Coordinates of C-alpha atoms in Angstrom, one line a residue:
Chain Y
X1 CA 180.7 19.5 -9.8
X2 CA 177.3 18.3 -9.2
X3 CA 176.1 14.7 -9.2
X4 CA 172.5 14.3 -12.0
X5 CA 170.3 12.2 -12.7
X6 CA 169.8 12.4 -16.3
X7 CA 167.1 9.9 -17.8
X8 CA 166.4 9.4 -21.6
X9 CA 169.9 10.1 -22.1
X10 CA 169.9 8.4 -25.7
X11 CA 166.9 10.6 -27.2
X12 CA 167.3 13.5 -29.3
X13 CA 166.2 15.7 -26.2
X14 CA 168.5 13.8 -23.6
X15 CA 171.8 14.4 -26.1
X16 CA 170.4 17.8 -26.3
X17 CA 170.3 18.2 -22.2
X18 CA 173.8 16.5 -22.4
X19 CA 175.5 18.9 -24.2
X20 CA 174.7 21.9 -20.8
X21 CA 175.8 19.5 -18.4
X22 CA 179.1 19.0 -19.7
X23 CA 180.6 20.5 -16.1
X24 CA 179.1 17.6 -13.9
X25 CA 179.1 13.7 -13.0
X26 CA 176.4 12.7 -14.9
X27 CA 174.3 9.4 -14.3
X28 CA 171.8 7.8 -16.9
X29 CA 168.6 6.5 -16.4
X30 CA 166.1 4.9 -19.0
X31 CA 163.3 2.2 -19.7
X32 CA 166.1 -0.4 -21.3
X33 CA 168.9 -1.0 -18.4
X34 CA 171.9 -2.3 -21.1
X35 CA 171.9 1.5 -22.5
X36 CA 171.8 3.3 -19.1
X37 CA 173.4 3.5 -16.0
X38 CA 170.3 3.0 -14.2
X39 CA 167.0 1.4 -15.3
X40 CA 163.6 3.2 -14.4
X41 CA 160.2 3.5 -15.6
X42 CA 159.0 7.2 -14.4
X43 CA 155.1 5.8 -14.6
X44 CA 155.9 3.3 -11.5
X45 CA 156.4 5.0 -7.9
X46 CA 158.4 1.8 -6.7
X47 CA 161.2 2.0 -9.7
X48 CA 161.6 5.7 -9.3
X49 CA 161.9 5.2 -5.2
X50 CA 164.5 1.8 -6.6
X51 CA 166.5 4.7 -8.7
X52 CA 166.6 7.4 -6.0
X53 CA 168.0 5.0 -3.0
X54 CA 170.3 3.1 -5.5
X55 CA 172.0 6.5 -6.9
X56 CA 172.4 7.6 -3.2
X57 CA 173.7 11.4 -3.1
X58 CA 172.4 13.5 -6.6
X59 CA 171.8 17.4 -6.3
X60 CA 169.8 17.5 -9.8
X61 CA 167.5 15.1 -12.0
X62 CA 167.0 16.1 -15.6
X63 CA 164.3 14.2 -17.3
X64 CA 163.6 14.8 -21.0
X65 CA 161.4 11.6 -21.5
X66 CA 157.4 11.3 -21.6
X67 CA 155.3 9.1 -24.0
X68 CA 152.7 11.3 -26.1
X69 CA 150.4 9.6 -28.1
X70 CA 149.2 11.8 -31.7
X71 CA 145.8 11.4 -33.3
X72 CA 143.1 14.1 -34.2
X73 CA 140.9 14.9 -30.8
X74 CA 138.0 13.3 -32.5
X75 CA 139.9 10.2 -33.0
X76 CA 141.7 9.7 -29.8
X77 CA 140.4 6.9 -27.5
X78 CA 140.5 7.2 -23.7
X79 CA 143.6 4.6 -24.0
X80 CA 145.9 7.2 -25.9
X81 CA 144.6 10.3 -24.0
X82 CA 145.8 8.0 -20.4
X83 CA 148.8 6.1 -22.0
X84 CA 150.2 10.2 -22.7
X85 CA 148.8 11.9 -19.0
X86 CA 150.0 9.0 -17.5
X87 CA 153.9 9.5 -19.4
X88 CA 154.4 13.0 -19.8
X89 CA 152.5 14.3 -16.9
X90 CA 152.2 12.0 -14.1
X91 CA 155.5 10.4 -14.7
X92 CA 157.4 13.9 -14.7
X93 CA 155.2 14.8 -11.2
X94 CA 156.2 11.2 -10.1
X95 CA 160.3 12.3 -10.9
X96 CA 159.4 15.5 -8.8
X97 CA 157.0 13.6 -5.6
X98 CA 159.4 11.1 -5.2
X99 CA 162.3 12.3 -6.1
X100 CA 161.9 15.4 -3.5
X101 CA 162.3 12.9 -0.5
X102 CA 165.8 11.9 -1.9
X103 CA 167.8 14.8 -3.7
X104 CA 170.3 16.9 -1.7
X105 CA 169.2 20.2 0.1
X106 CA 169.0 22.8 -2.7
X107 CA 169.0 20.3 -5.5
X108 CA 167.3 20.6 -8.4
X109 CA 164.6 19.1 -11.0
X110 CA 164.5 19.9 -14.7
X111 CA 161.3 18.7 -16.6
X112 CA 160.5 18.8 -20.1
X113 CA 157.5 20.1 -21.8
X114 CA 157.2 21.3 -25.6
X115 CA 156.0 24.4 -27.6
X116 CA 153.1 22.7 -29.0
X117 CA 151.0 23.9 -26.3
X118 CA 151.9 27.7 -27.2
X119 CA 152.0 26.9 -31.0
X120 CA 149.4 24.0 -31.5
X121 CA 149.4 21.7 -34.7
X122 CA 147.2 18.9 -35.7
X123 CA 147.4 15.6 -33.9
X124 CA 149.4 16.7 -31.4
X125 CA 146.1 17.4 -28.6
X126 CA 147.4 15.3 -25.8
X127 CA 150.9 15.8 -26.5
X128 CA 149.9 20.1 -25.4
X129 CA 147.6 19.3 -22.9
X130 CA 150.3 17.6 -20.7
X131 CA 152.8 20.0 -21.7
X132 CA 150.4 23.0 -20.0
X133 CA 150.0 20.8 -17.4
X134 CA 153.3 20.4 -16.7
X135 CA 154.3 23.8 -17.1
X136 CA 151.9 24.7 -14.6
X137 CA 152.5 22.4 -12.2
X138 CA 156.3 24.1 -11.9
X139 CA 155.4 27.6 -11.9
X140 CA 152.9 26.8 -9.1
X141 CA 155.2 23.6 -7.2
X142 CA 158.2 25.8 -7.3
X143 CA 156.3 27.9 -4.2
X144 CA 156.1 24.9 -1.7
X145 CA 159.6 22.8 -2.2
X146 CA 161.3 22.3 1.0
X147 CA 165.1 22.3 1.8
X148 CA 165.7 25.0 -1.2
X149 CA 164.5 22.8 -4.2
X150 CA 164.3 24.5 -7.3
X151 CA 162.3 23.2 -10.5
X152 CA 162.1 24.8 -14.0
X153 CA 160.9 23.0 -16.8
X154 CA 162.4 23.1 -20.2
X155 CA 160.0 24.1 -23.2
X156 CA 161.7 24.1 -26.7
X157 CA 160.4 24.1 -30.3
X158 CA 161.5 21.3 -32.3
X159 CA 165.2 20.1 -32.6
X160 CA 167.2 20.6 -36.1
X161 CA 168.3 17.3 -34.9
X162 CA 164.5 16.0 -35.0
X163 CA 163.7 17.8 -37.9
X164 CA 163.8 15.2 -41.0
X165 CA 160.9 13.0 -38.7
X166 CA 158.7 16.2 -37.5
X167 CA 159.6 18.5 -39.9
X168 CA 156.6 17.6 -42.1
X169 CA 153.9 18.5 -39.5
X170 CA 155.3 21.6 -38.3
X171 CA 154.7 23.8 -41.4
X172 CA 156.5 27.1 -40.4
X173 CA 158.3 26.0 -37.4
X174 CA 161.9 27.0 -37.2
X175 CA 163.8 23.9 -35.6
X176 CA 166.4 24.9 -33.0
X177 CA 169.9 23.2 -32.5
X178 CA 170.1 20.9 -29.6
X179 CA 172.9 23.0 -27.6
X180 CA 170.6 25.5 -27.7
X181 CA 168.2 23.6 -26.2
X182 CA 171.1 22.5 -23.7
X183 CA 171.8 26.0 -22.6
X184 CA 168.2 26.0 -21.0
X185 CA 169.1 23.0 -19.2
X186 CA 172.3 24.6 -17.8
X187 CA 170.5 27.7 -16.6
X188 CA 168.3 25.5 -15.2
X189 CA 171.1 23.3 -13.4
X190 CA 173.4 26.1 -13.0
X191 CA 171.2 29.2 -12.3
X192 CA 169.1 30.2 -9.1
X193 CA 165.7 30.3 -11.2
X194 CA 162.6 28.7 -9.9
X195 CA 159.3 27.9 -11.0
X196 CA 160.0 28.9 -14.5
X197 CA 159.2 27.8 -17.9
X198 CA 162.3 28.0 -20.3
X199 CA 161.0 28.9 -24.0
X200 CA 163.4 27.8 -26.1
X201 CA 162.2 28.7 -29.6
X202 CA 163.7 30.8 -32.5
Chain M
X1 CA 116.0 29.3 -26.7
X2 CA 119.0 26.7 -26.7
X3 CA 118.9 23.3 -24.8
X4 CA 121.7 23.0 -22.6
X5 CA 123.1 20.2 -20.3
X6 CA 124.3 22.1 -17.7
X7 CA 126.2 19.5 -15.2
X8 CA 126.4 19.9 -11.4
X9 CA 124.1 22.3 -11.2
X10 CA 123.1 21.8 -7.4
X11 CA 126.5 23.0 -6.6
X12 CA 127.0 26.6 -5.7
X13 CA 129.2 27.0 -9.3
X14 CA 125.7 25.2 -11.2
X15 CA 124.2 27.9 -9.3
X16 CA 126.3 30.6 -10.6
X17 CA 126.5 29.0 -14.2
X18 CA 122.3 29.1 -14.0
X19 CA 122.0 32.6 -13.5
X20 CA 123.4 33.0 -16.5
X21 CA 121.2 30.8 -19.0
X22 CA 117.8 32.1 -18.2
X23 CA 117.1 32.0 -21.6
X24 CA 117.2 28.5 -22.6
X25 CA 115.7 25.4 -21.9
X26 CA 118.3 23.8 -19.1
X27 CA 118.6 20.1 -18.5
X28 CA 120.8 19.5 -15.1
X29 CA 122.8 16.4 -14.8
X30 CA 124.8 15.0 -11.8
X31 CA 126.1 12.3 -10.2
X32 CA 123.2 11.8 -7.7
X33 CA 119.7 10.8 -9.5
X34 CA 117.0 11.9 -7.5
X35 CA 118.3 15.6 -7.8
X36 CA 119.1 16.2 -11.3
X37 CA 117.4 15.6 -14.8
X38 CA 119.9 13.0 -16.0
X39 CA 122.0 11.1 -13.8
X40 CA 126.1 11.3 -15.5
X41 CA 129.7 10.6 -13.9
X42 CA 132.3 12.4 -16.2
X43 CA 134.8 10.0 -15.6
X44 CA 133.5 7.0 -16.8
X45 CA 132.6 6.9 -21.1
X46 CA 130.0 4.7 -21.3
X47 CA 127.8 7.1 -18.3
X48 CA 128.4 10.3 -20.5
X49 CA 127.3 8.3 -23.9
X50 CA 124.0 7.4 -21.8
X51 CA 123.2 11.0 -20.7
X52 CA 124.1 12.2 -24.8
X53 CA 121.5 9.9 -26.2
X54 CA 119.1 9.9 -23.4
X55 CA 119.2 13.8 -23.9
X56 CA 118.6 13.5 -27.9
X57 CA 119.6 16.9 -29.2
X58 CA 121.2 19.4 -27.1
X59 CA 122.9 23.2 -28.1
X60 CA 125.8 23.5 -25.3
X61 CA 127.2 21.5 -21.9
X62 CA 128.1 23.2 -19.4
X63 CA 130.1 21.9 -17.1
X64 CA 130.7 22.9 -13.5
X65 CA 132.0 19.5 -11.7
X66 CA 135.5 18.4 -11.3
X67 CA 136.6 16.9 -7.7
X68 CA 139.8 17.9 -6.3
X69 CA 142.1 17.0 -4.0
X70 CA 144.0 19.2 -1.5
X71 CA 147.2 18.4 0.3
X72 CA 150.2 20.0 0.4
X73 CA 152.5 18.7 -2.5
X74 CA 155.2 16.6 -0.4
X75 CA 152.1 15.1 1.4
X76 CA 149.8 14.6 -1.6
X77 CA 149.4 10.7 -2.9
X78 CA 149.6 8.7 -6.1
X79 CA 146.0 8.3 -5.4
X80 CA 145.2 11.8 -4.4
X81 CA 146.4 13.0 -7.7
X82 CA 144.7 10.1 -10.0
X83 CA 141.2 11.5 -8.3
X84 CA 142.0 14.8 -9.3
X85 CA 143.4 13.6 -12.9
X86 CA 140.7 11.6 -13.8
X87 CA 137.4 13.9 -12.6
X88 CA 138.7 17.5 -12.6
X89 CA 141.3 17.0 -15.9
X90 CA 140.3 14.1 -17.6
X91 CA 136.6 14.0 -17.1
X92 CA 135.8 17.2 -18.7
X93 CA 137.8 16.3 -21.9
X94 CA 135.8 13.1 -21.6
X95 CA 132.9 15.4 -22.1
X96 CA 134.2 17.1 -24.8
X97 CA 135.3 13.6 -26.9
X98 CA 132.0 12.0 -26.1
X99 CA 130.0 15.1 -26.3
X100 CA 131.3 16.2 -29.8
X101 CA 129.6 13.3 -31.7
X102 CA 126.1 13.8 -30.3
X103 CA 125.9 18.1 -30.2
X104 CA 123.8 19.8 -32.4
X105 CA 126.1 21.6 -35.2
X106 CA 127.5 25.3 -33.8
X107 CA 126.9 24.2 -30.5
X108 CA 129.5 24.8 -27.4
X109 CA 130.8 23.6 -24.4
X110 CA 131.7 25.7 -21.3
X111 CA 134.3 24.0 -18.4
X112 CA 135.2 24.8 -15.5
X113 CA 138.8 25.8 -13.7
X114 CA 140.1 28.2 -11.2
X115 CA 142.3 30.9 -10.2
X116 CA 144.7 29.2 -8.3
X117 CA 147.0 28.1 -11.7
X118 CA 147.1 31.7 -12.0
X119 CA 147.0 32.7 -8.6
X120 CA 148.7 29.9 -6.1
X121 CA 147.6 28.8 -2.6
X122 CA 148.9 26.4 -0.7
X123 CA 147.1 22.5 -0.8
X124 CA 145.8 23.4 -4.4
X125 CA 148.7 21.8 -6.8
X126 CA 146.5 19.2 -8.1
X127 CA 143.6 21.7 -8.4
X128 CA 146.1 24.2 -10.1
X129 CA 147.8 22.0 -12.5
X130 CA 144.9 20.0 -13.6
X131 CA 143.1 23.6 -14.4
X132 CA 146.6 24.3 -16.2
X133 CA 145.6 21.0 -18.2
X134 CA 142.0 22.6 -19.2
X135 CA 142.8 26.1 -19.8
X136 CA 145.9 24.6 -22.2
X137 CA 143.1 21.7 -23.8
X138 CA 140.5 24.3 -24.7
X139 CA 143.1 26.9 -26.3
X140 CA 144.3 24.2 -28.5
X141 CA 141.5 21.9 -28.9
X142 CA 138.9 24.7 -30.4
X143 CA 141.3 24.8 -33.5
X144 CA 140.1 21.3 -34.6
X145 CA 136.7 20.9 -33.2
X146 CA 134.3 20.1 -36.3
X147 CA 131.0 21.5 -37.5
X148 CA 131.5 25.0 -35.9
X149 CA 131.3 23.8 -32.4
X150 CA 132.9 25.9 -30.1
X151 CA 134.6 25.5 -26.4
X152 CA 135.7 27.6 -23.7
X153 CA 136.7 27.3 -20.4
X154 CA 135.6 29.8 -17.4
X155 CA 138.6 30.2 -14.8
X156 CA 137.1 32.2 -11.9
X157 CA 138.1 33.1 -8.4
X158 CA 136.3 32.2 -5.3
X159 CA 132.2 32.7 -5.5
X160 CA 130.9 35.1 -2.6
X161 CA 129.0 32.2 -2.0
X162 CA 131.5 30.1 -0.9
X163 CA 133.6 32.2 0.7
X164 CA 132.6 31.1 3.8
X165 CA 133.8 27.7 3.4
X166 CA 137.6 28.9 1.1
X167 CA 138.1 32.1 2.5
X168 CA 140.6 30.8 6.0
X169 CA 142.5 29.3 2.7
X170 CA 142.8 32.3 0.2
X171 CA 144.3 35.5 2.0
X172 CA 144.3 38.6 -0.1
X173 CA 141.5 37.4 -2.3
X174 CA 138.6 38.9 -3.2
X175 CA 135.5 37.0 -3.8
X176 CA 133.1 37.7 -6.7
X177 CA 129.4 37.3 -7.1
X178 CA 128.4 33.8 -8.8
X179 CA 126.2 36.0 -11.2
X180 CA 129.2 37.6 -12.2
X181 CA 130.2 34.0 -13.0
X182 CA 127.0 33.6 -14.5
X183 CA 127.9 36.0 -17.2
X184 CA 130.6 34.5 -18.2
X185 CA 128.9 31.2 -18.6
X186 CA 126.5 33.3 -20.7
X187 CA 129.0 34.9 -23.0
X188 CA 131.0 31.4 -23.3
X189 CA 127.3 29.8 -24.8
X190 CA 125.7 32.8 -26.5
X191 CA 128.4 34.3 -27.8
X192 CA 130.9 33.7 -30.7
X193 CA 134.2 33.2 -28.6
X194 CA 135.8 29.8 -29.0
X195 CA 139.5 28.7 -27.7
X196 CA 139.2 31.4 -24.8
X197 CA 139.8 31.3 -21.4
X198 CA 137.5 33.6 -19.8
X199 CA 138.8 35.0 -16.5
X200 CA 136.2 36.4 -13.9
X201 CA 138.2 37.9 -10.9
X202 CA 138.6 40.5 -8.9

């Protein structure tokens, strides 16, 4: 049994990772302390650090949060385009720059991207951006971790369970049940992979 | 003839992008006055606005600036990555959102990544992932750019020319010709190719 950090636990996509990591201790993190285990905000170096020495020994974190913002690209101000790189992207390399100094030796860290940025739709520019960002940053981070760290991150199409609020602008999209997406999470957790991208689409 | 703003082009990448746009009437733009047509720094809005209307009409930017920042990953700052974020990732889709409402209709823009997302060296995980960010942007963004303007990014390998000063860093590579570069800036503004990530290596 391992000890993980799991933060956004109470989102679609944090039930979702739930539902693979039925085998371990799990901790919750999150923005609003009263619903989690642990409060953090993944955008602030000093609260992830406040998380990591508070939590003590932990072999994996999870994350399935990051803030995107949605407008057409010739709409977007510079606000939305930094309020999204500075959620999704630079708050998921935070999890990893930080966390790195804390987890046990051949832990593990399991980020979350999105299959907009293989299968783009309107509005959703940043929102795929950040998600290639992300996914590169893992296949290329994977090759420097020290002490046996593995990271993978977790790409899946759209939940059935998030279907009646995104269904509408994914014409064509085939949602996928959240224990499907949890299986990527497992194999993620579980497996020996490194430095790969999980597609989890149907 | 087109007029293009080709930015950086002092650098040995402007170099390589010039021998490709003999043809056209090219306007350079950097961050240092006294060398360059126009003087521009992509990450700030109101400096790119400036250089658009200063410039009046204009066919294509090309791009060839981004600063980077190179430290191996359990080394490399918050502040090391923000530099990289905001010029390399962030200030060429500032060009792009600026630069769409002041280009001439069917006109283009050409950025600039790297190899190392596809091909990964030590030191290079901002450089890598922010190139990630751009190759990702311009595969999705071309789908909504209006009035049949078109974008592309050129991801090359190290120039000849510079292999002086990267090749200690990138064993096994194989440096190519900046006019070989050069085309690919050339096919990326006089061709019809949009969304496309156009590769030059070795």
């Amino acid at each position: 049994m391992k000890t993980i950090i799991l933060i956004g636990a109470n989102g679609k996509m944090g039930k979702a990772a739930l539902t693979g990591l039925s085998k371990h201790h799990v901790l919750t993190a999150g923005r609003s302390a009263p619903h989690y285990d642990y409060q953090v905000d993944i955008t602030n170096e000093e609260s992830l650090r406040k998380l990591f020495k508070a939590v003590g020994h932990f072999d994996a974190v999870v994350n399935t949060v990051g803030v995107c913002e949605y407008a057409s690209f010739t709409e977007m101000t510079e606000t939305q385009w930094m309020h999204t790189v500075l959620s999704k992207m630079m708050g998921q390399i935070n999890i990893v720059r930080i966390g790195q100094e804390y987890i046990a030796d051949n832990g593990s860290f399991s980020l979350i991207t999105g299959i907009l940025n293989i299968k783009p739709i309107p509005y959703a520019i940043a929102d795929a951006t950040t998600s290639g960002a992300i996914d590169t940053f893992v296949k290329c981070v994977a090759l420097e971790m020290p002490r046996g760290i593995r990271i993978n991150s977790i790409n899946p199409t759209v939940l059935e369970e998030a279907w009646e609020v995104y269904g509408e602008m994914m014409p064509g999209f085939q949602p996928v049940p959240g224990a499907l997406v949890g299986k990527a999470f497992e194999r993620s957790v579980d497996g020996f992979i490194t430095g790969q991208v999980l597609y989890v689409d149907a």
